[in-house]
Amino acid sequence: MLKDKRIVVTGGAGFLGQHVVKKLKEKGYTQIYVPRSKDYNLITESGIVKMFNDMEPDYIIHLAAVVGGIGANRENPGKYFYDNLMMGTQLIEQARLFGVEKFVAIGTICAYPKYTTVPFSEKDLWLGYPEETNAPYGLAKKMMLVQSQAYRDQYNFNSINLLPVNLYGPQDNFDPNTSHVIPALVKKCIDAKREGASSISVWGTGNATREFLYVEDAAEGIILATETYDKSDPINLGAGYEISIKNLVEKIVLMTGFTGEILWDSSKPDGQPRRSLDTSRANEEFGFVSKTDFDKGLKNTIDWYMTNS
């Protein structure tokens, strides 16, 4: 019933966005529009208004974000807060003014309090302050939830909020300055093996845990919610699989064939101590369950990097 809708996917040329656009096309959607940053500066009101005038969206899936790993978050707290806050706040306001039928806001697991009880339940979002290294980013994205709920109450504006856990998969960002943990480790191991290096350095102690969602599964969940979910209550998107960074490193080392030494730099932060989601609400509300086995997803990611680097 949405096939005739004009759908704008902000960040549609990025890692997650490419997979969302691909799945939309596979499902028969034909009117998909991807604003590029060189044409539309979505941090500014004028850039957003220009995009609305040119693309005339019925639906918006807002994936665009200015984000990086722990190191990038520490170096750019002001930029990440301002850029993400301005994009989200102004996009939702202009979507309301332009009469957009539905706004799909993609938030972040970084919005949860630092010491949230595992598994993270959506009701725990306001029980404390986020982990310090990514709090500015997490809080900026969290404001889309506040705005969505306020706009539904006052304007009957249909905006939903999805909270995906850490993503990984082919076409990920492998730039060491901004990448997240899986692509960073894959790159380190493969590059070290190619160069004959005897060791790699890894941030932290290895004790922190993470949950990872394969990017194609995340795209499927986002589209399911776009098609069928119409409440402002936030929804976790995850895989239900928690792994320590130490075990993750050992797994990637084994799968890449790197035989050197792992040097743990405990002077660097671990980030949030644990991350694992309660994903029951996504299953109950729109039937989403992650399908990709973690080892298979890792192999796909490693194979892609080896082919494209």
mmCIF file of C-alpha atoms in Angstrom:
data_model
loop_
_atom_site.group_PDB
_atom_site.id
_atom_site.type_symbol
_atom_site.label_atom_id
_atom_site.label_comp_id
_atom_site.label_asym_id
_atom_site.label_seq_id
_atom_site.Cartn_x
_atom_site.Cartn_y
_atom_site.Cartn_z
ATOM 1 C CA MET A 1 0.000 0.000 0.000
ATOM 2 C CA LEU A 2 3.049 2.291 0.245
ATOM 3 C CA LYS A 3 4.437 1.468 -3.191
ATOM 4 C CA ASP A 4 3.165 4.735 -4.696
ATOM 5 C CA LYS A 5 4.579 6.897 -1.908
ATOM 6 C CA ARG A 6 7.530 9.202 -2.453
ATOM 7 C CA ILE A 7 10.158 8.089 0.068
ATOM 8 C CA VAL A 8 13.177 10.199 0.951
ATOM 9 C CA VAL A 9 16.034 8.296 2.618
ATOM 10 C CA THR A 10 18.469 10.725 4.226
ATOM 11 C CA GLY A 11 21.882 9.109 4.447
ATOM 12 C CA GLY A 12 20.746 6.779 1.674
ATOM 13 C CA ALA A 13 24.240 6.697 0.172
ATOM 14 C CA GLY A 14 25.821 5.661 3.470
ATOM 15 C CA PHE A 15 26.482 2.242 4.975
ATOM 16 C CA LEU A 16 23.005 1.488 6.339
ATOM 17 C CA GLY A 17 21.305 3.670 3.740
ATOM 18 C CA GLN A 18 22.602 1.682 0.765
ATOM 19 C CA HIS A 19 21.072 -1.474 2.211
ATOM 20 C CA VAL A 20 17.760 0.215 3.033
ATOM 21 C CA VAL A 21 17.488 1.641 -0.498
ATOM 22 C CA LYS A 22 18.394 -1.740 -2.022
ATOM 23 C CA LYS A 23 15.726 -3.551 0.024
ATOM 24 C CA LEU A 24 13.101 -0.913 -0.796
ATOM 25 C CA LYS A 25 13.772 -1.476 -4.493
ATOM 26 C CA GLU A 26 13.621 -5.257 -4.042
ATOM 27 C CA LYS A 27 10.209 -4.830 -2.408
ATOM 28 C CA GLY A 28 8.914 -2.890 -5.409
ATOM 29 C CA TYR A 29 9.250 0.694 -4.257
ATOM 30 C CA THR A 30 10.058 2.928 -7.213
ATOM 31 C CA GLN A 31 9.906 6.511 -5.895
ATOM 32 C CA ILE A 32 12.982 6.568 -3.679
ATOM 33 C CA TYR A 33 14.989 9.768 -3.302
ATOM 34 C CA VAL A 34 18.413 10.146 -1.711
ATOM 35 C CA PRO A 35 19.554 13.710 -0.936
ATOM 36 C CA ARG A 36 23.326 14.096 -1.259
ATOM 37 C CA SER A 37 25.253 16.427 1.019
ATOM 38 C CA LYS A 38 26.811 18.295 -1.912
ATOM 39 C CA ASP A 39 23.312 19.332 -3.007
ATOM 40 C CA TYR A 40 21.469 19.595 0.311
ATOM 41 C CA ASN A 41 23.036 20.632 3.609
ATOM 42 C CA LEU A 42 20.599 19.000 6.027
ATOM 43 C CA ILE A 43 22.172 20.753 9.004
ATOM 44 C CA THR A 44 20.664 24.033 7.768
ATOM 45 C CA GLU A 45 17.022 25.009 7.478
ATOM 46 C CA SER A 46 17.549 26.318 3.943
ATOM 47 C CA GLY A 47 19.094 23.028 2.799
ATOM 48 C CA ILE A 48 16.225 21.058 4.316
ATOM 49 C CA VAL A 49 13.556 23.300 2.765
ATOM 50 C CA LYS A 50 15.263 22.976 -0.625
ATOM 51 C CA MET A 51 15.211 19.191 -0.292
ATOM 52 C CA PHE A 52 11.494 19.193 0.576
ATOM 53 C CA ASN A 53 10.649 21.478 -2.325
ATOM 54 C CA ASP A 54 12.641 19.384 -4.798
ATOM 55 C CA MET A 55 11.681 15.892 -3.620
ATOM 56 C CA GLU A 56 8.161 16.397 -2.188
ATOM 57 C CA PRO A 57 8.334 13.371 0.141
ATOM 58 C CA ASP A 58 5.363 11.492 1.548
ATOM 59 C CA TYR A 59 7.607 9.483 3.858
ATOM 60 C CA ILE A 60 11.035 10.239 5.299
ATOM 61 C CA ILE A 61 13.439 7.618 6.625
ATOM 62 C CA HIS A 62 16.070 9.651 8.458
ATOM 63 C CA LEU A 63 19.313 7.659 8.534
ATOM 64 C CA ALA A 64 21.782 10.527 8.095
ATOM 65 C CA ALA A 65 24.112 11.031 11.052
ATOM 66 C CA VAL A 66 27.490 12.507 11.868
ATOM 67 C CA VAL A 67 29.095 9.746 13.915
ATOM 68 C CA GLY A 68 32.220 7.690 14.574
ATOM 69 C CA GLY A 69 33.745 5.268 17.040
ATOM 70 C CA ILE A 70 34.954 6.069 20.558
ATOM 71 C CA GLY A 71 37.994 8.029 19.325
ATOM 72 C CA ALA A 72 36.001 10.172 16.902
ATOM 73 C CA ASN A 73 33.335 10.788 19.561
ATOM 74 C CA ARG A 74 35.980 12.016 22.000
ATOM 75 C CA GLU A 75 37.484 14.374 19.436
ATOM 76 C CA ASN A 76 34.209 15.840 18.125
ATOM 77 C CA PRO A 77 31.675 16.071 20.979
ATOM 78 C CA GLY A 78 30.495 19.569 20.019
ATOM 79 C CA LYS A 79 30.248 18.881 16.310
ATOM 80 C CA TYR A 80 28.449 15.565 16.764
ATOM 81 C CA PHE A 81 25.969 17.152 19.181
ATOM 82 C CA TYR A 82 25.214 20.203 17.034
ATOM 83 C CA ASP A 83 25.103 18.533 13.612
ATOM 84 C CA ASN A 84 22.861 15.662 14.697
ATOM 85 C CA LEU A 85 20.574 17.848 16.790
ATOM 86 C CA MET A 86 20.104 20.373 13.996
ATOM 87 C CA MET A 87 19.415 17.691 11.395
ATOM 88 C CA GLY A 88 16.863 15.827 13.471
ATOM 89 C CA THR A 89 15.039 18.815 14.956
ATOM 90 C CA GLN A 90 14.728 20.762 11.720
ATOM 91 C CA LEU A 91 13.863 17.758 9.562
ATOM 92 C CA ILE A 92 10.967 16.804 11.851
ATOM 93 C CA GLU A 93 9.692 20.409 12.008
ATOM 94 C CA GLN A 94 9.854 20.883 8.247
ATOM 95 C CA ALA A 95 8.254 17.471 7.713
ATOM 96 C CA ARG A 96 5.349 18.636 9.854
ATOM 97 C CA LEU A 97 5.063 21.929 7.992
ATOM 98 C CA PHE A 98 5.200 20.198 4.596
ATOM 99 C CA GLY A 99 2.538 17.671 5.589
ATOM 100 C CA VAL A 100 4.724 14.571 5.414
ATOM 101 C CA GLU A 101 2.661 11.473 6.223
ATOM 102 C CA LYS A 102 5.292 9.643 8.269
ATOM 103 C CA PHE A 103 8.745 10.330 9.670
ATOM 104 C CA VAL A 104 10.966 7.379 10.587
ATOM 105 C CA ALA A 105 13.674 8.552 12.993
ATOM 106 C CA ILE A 106 16.692 6.286 13.413
ATOM 107 C CA GLY A 107 18.147 6.880 16.851
ATOM 108 C CA THR A 108 21.051 5.165 18.560
ATOM 109 C CA ILE A 109 21.817 2.726 21.314
ATOM 110 C CA CYS A 110 24.198 5.414 22.628
ATOM 111 C CA ALA A 111 21.102 7.144 24.054
ATOM 112 C CA TYR A 112 20.826 4.559 26.845
ATOM 113 C CA PRO A 113 22.252 5.265 30.318
ATOM 114 C CA LYS A 114 25.830 4.128 30.865
ATOM 115 C CA TYR A 115 24.890 1.462 33.420
ATOM 116 C CA THR A 116 21.622 0.220 31.954
ATOM 117 C CA THR A 117 20.636 -3.238 33.184
ATOM 118 C CA VAL A 118 21.134 -5.906 30.508
ATOM 119 C CA PRO A 119 19.148 -6.536 28.403
ATOM 120 C CA PHE A 120 18.317 -2.889 27.664
ATOM 121 C CA SER A 121 14.565 -2.321 27.683
ATOM 122 C CA GLU A 122 13.019 0.738 26.055
ATOM 123 C CA LYS A 123 11.528 1.738 29.422
ATOM 124 C CA ASP A 124 15.098 2.224 30.743
ATOM 125 C CA LEU A 125 15.994 5.062 28.366
ATOM 126 C CA TRP A 126 15.596 7.812 30.964
ATOM 127 C CA LEU A 127 17.134 6.108 34.011
ATOM 128 C CA GLY A 128 20.522 7.830 33.798
ATOM 129 C CA TYR A 129 23.141 9.688 31.748
ATOM 130 C CA PRO A 130 24.742 8.015 28.696
ATOM 131 C CA GLU A 131 28.352 6.824 28.617
ATOM 132 C CA GLU A 132 30.490 9.958 28.536
ATOM 133 C CA THR A 133 32.429 9.426 25.301
ATOM 134 C CA ASN A 134 29.273 9.208 23.194
ATOM 135 C CA ALA A 135 26.770 11.152 25.322
ATOM 136 C CA PRO A 136 26.659 14.285 23.095
ATOM 137 C CA TYR A 137 25.844 12.174 20.039
ATOM 138 C CA GLY A 138 23.433 9.928 21.921
ATOM 139 C CA LEU A 139 21.533 12.808 23.506
ATOM 140 C CA ALA A 140 21.269 14.731 20.230
ATOM 141 C CA LYS A 141 19.657 11.717 18.566
ATOM 142 C CA LYS A 142 17.493 11.095 21.641
ATOM 143 C CA MET A 143 15.865 14.483 21.184
ATOM 144 C CA MET A 144 14.126 13.124 18.084
ATOM 145 C CA LEU A 145 12.186 10.829 20.415
ATOM 146 C CA VAL A 146 11.127 13.750 22.621
ATOM 147 C CA GLN A 147 10.155 15.801 19.583
ATOM 148 C CA SER A 148 8.276 12.914 17.976
ATOM 149 C CA GLN A 149 6.190 12.313 21.078
ATOM 150 C CA ALA A 150 5.513 16.020 21.565
ATOM 151 C CA TYR A 151 4.522 16.478 17.924
ATOM 152 C CA ARG A 152 2.216 13.467 18.011
ATOM 153 C CA ASP A 153 0.515 14.907 21.114
ATOM 154 C CA GLN A 154 0.127 18.440 19.764
ATOM 155 C CA TYR A 155 -0.036 18.051 15.979
ATOM 156 C CA ASN A 156 -0.998 14.374 15.504
ATOM 157 C CA PHE A 157 2.238 14.054 13.516
ATOM 158 C CA ASN A 158 3.155 10.438 12.732
ATOM 159 C CA SER A 159 6.787 9.954 13.706
ATOM 160 C CA ILE A 160 8.357 6.697 14.929
ATOM 161 C CA ASN A 161 11.699 6.063 16.621
ATOM 162 C CA LEU A 162 13.925 3.025 16.096
ATOM 163 C CA LEU A 163 17.042 2.289 18.157
ATOM 164 C CA PRO A 164 19.412 -0.054 16.305
ATOM 165 C CA VAL A 165 22.324 -1.607 18.167
ATOM 166 C CA ASN A 166 25.858 -1.522 16.682
ATOM 167 C CA LEU A 167 25.687 -2.418 12.976
ATOM 168 C CA TYR A 168 28.199 -4.313 10.835
ATOM 169 C CA GLY A 169 28.406 -5.860 7.391
ATOM 170 C CA PRO A 170 29.645 -5.358 3.814
ATOM 171 C CA GLN A 171 30.222 -1.733 2.746
ATOM 172 C CA ASP A 172 30.848 -0.663 6.344
ATOM 173 C CA ASN A 173 33.058 2.339 7.101
ATOM 174 C CA PHE A 174 36.646 1.050 7.372
ATOM 175 C CA ASP A 175 38.276 4.472 7.873
ATOM 176 C CA PRO A 176 40.373 4.027 11.053
ATOM 177 C CA ASN A 177 39.619 7.605 12.121
ATOM 178 C CA THR A 178 35.844 7.137 12.260
ATOM 179 C CA SER A 179 35.059 3.409 12.046
ATOM 180 C CA HIS A 180 33.352 1.329 14.705
ATOM 181 C CA VAL A 181 34.835 -1.705 16.376
ATOM 182 C CA ILE A 182 34.173 -4.526 13.876
ATOM 183 C CA PRO A 183 35.416 -2.769 10.721
ATOM 184 C CA ALA A 184 38.341 -1.307 12.693
ATOM 185 C CA LEU A 185 39.401 -4.770 13.883
ATOM 186 C CA VAL A 186 38.886 -6.388 10.482
ATOM 187 C CA LYS A 187 41.048 -3.724 8.849
ATOM 188 C CA LYS A 188 43.770 -3.995 11.504
ATOM 189 C CA CYS A 189 44.013 -7.777 11.228
ATOM 190 C CA ILE A 190 43.951 -7.991 7.429
ATOM 191 C CA ASP A 191 46.305 -5.046 6.926
ATOM 192 C CA ALA A 192 48.737 -6.434 9.527
ATOM 193 C CA LYS A 193 48.674 -9.854 7.864
ATOM 194 C CA ARG A 194 49.344 -8.330 4.441
ATOM 195 C CA GLU A 195 52.192 -6.208 5.785
ATOM 196 C CA GLY A 196 53.738 -8.981 7.879
ATOM 197 C CA ALA A 197 53.272 -7.019 11.112
ATOM 198 C CA SER A 198 53.955 -8.947 14.313
ATOM 199 C CA SER A 199 51.211 -7.316 16.415
ATOM 200 C CA ILE A 200 48.128 -5.108 16.464
ATOM 201 C CA SER A 201 46.993 -2.678 19.154
ATOM 202 C CA VAL A 202 43.407 -2.745 20.431
ATOM 203 C CA TRP A 203 41.765 -0.104 22.603
ATOM 204 C CA GLY A 204 40.615 -0.873 26.142
ATOM 205 C CA THR A 205 40.723 -3.976 28.296
ATOM 206 C CA GLY A 206 38.548 -6.262 26.198
ATOM 207 C CA ASN A 207 36.088 -6.671 29.074
ATOM 208 C CA ALA A 208 33.275 -4.534 27.618
ATOM 209 C CA THR A 209 30.507 -6.361 25.793
ATOM 210 C CA ARG A 210 28.589 -5.439 22.662
ATOM 211 C CA GLU A 211 25.700 -6.678 20.578
ATOM 212 C CA PHE A 212 25.912 -6.466 16.789
ATOM 213 C CA LEU A 213 23.141 -6.406 14.198
ATOM 214 C CA TYR A 214 23.872 -7.357 10.601
ATOM 215 C CA VAL A 215 23.157 -4.400 8.354
ATOM 216 C CA GLU A 216 20.762 -6.255 6.047
ATOM 217 C CA ASP A 217 18.703 -7.337 9.052
ATOM 218 C CA ALA A 218 18.628 -3.744 10.288
ATOM 219 C CA ALA A 219 17.406 -2.569 6.885
ATOM 220 C CA GLU A 220 14.651 -5.190 6.955
ATOM 221 C CA GLY A 221 13.553 -4.064 10.418
ATOM 222 C CA ILE A 222 13.470 -0.404 9.407
ATOM 223 C CA ILE A 223 11.311 -1.139 6.366
ATOM 224 C CA LEU A 224 8.933 -3.351 8.361
ATOM 225 C CA ALA A 225 8.473 -0.542 10.890
ATOM 226 C CA THR A 226 8.016 2.019 8.114
ATOM 227 C CA GLU A 227 5.264 -0.083 6.601
ATOM 228 C CA THR A 228 3.375 -1.133 9.723
ATOM 229 C CA TYR A 229 4.361 0.678 12.950
ATOM 230 C CA ASP A 230 2.619 3.947 13.875
ATOM 231 C CA LYS A 231 3.425 4.776 17.503
ATOM 232 C CA SER A 232 5.994 7.106 19.035
ATOM 233 C CA ASP A 233 7.127 4.569 21.640
ATOM 234 C CA PRO A 234 10.793 3.755 20.880
ATOM 235 C CA ILE A 235 11.689 0.331 19.500
ATOM 236 C CA ASN A 236 14.990 -1.532 19.905
ATOM 237 C CA LEU A 237 16.425 -3.280 16.849
ATOM 238 C CA GLY A 238 18.978 -5.914 17.786
ATOM 239 C CA ALA A 239 20.169 -9.486 17.384
ATOM 240 C CA GLY A 240 19.969 -10.784 20.947
ATOM 241 C CA TYR A 241 23.665 -11.772 20.916
ATOM 242 C CA GLU A 242 26.156 -10.332 23.427
ATOM 243 C CA ILE A 243 29.904 -10.816 23.041
ATOM 244 C CA SER A 244 32.910 -9.390 24.888
ATOM 245 C CA ILE A 245 35.373 -7.305 22.903
ATOM 246 C CA LYS A 246 38.081 -9.820 23.889
ATOM 247 C CA ASN A 247 36.101 -12.700 22.381
ATOM 248 C CA LEU A 248 35.250 -10.584 19.340
ATOM 249 C CA VAL A 249 38.945 -9.863 18.738
ATOM 250 C CA GLU A 250 39.789 -13.568 19.068
ATOM 251 C CA LYS A 251 37.049 -14.456 16.593
ATOM 252 C CA ILE A 252 38.174 -11.880 14.005
ATOM 253 C CA VAL A 253 41.832 -12.866 14.443
ATOM 254 C CA LEU A 254 40.908 -16.486 13.754
ATOM 255 C CA MET A 255 38.685 -15.691 10.766
ATOM 256 C CA THR A 256 41.236 -13.362 9.126
ATOM 257 C CA GLY A 257 44.193 -15.679 9.738
ATOM 258 C CA PHE A 258 46.248 -13.078 11.618
ATOM 259 C CA THR A 259 48.809 -14.883 13.801
ATOM 260 C CA GLY A 260 50.524 -11.958 15.540
ATOM 261 C CA GLU A 261 50.246 -10.622 19.067
ATOM 262 C CA ILE A 262 47.274 -8.643 20.417
ATOM 263 C CA LEU A 263 48.410 -5.625 22.448
ATOM 264 C CA TRP A 264 45.651 -4.243 24.691
ATOM 265 C CA ASP A 265 45.947 -0.488 25.320
ATOM 266 C CA SER A 266 44.147 -0.159 28.652
ATOM 267 C CA SER A 267 44.893 3.581 28.723
ATOM 268 C CA LYS A 268 42.135 3.924 26.119
ATOM 269 C CA PRO A 269 38.470 3.801 27.170
ATOM 270 C CA ASP A 270 36.257 0.726 26.899
ATOM 271 C CA GLY A 271 33.155 2.828 26.337
ATOM 272 C CA GLN A 272 29.875 1.562 27.770
ATOM 273 C CA PRO A 273 30.530 -1.497 29.994
ATOM 274 C CA ARG A 274 27.814 -3.708 28.465
ATOM 275 C CA ARG A 275 25.363 -3.531 25.559
ATOM 276 C CA SER A 276 22.637 -6.030 24.860
ATOM 277 C CA LEU A 277 19.036 -5.322 23.919
ATOM 278 C CA ASP A 278 15.604 -6.598 24.790
ATOM 279 C CA THR A 279 14.159 -6.901 21.278
ATOM 280 C CA SER A 280 10.745 -8.302 22.215
ATOM 281 C CA ARG A 281 8.871 -5.093 21.376
ATOM 282 C CA ALA A 282 10.057 -5.127 17.743
ATOM 283 C CA ASN A 283 8.870 -8.712 17.404
ATOM 284 C CA GLU A 284 5.513 -7.960 19.009
ATOM 285 C CA GLU A 285 4.829 -4.736 17.110
ATOM 286 C CA PHE A 286 5.970 -5.608 13.574
ATOM 287 C CA GLY A 287 7.331 -9.141 13.595
ATOM 288 C CA PHE A 288 11.032 -8.288 13.394
ATOM 289 C CA VAL A 289 13.590 -10.936 14.345
ATOM 290 C CA SER A 290 17.248 -10.837 13.291
ATOM 291 C CA LYS A 291 18.033 -13.719 10.919
ATOM 292 C CA THR A 292 21.774 -13.577 10.181
ATOM 293 C CA ASP A 293 24.155 -15.820 12.131
ATOM 294 C CA PHE A 294 26.958 -13.702 13.634
ATOM 295 C CA ASP A 295 29.802 -15.814 12.235
ATOM 296 C CA LYS A 296 28.255 -15.734 8.766
ATOM 297 C CA GLY A 297 27.808 -11.975 8.960
ATOM 298 C CA LEU A 298 31.428 -11.544 10.071
ATOM 299 C CA LYS A 299 32.660 -13.707 7.214
ATOM 300 C CA ASN A 300 30.667 -11.616 4.728
ATOM 301 C CA THR A 301 32.176 -8.451 6.196
ATOM 302 C CA ILE A 302 35.735 -9.800 6.093
ATOM 303 C CA ASP A 303 35.314 -11.123 2.542
ATOM 304 C CA TRP A 304 33.984 -7.758 1.382
ATOM 305 C CA TYR A 305 36.922 -5.859 2.869
ATOM 306 C CA MET A 306 39.469 -8.289 1.416
ATOM 307 C CA THR A 307 37.913 -7.873 -2.035
ATOM 308 C CA ASN A 308 37.568 -4.103 -1.874
ATOM 309 C CA SER A 309 40.807 -2.994 -0.223
#
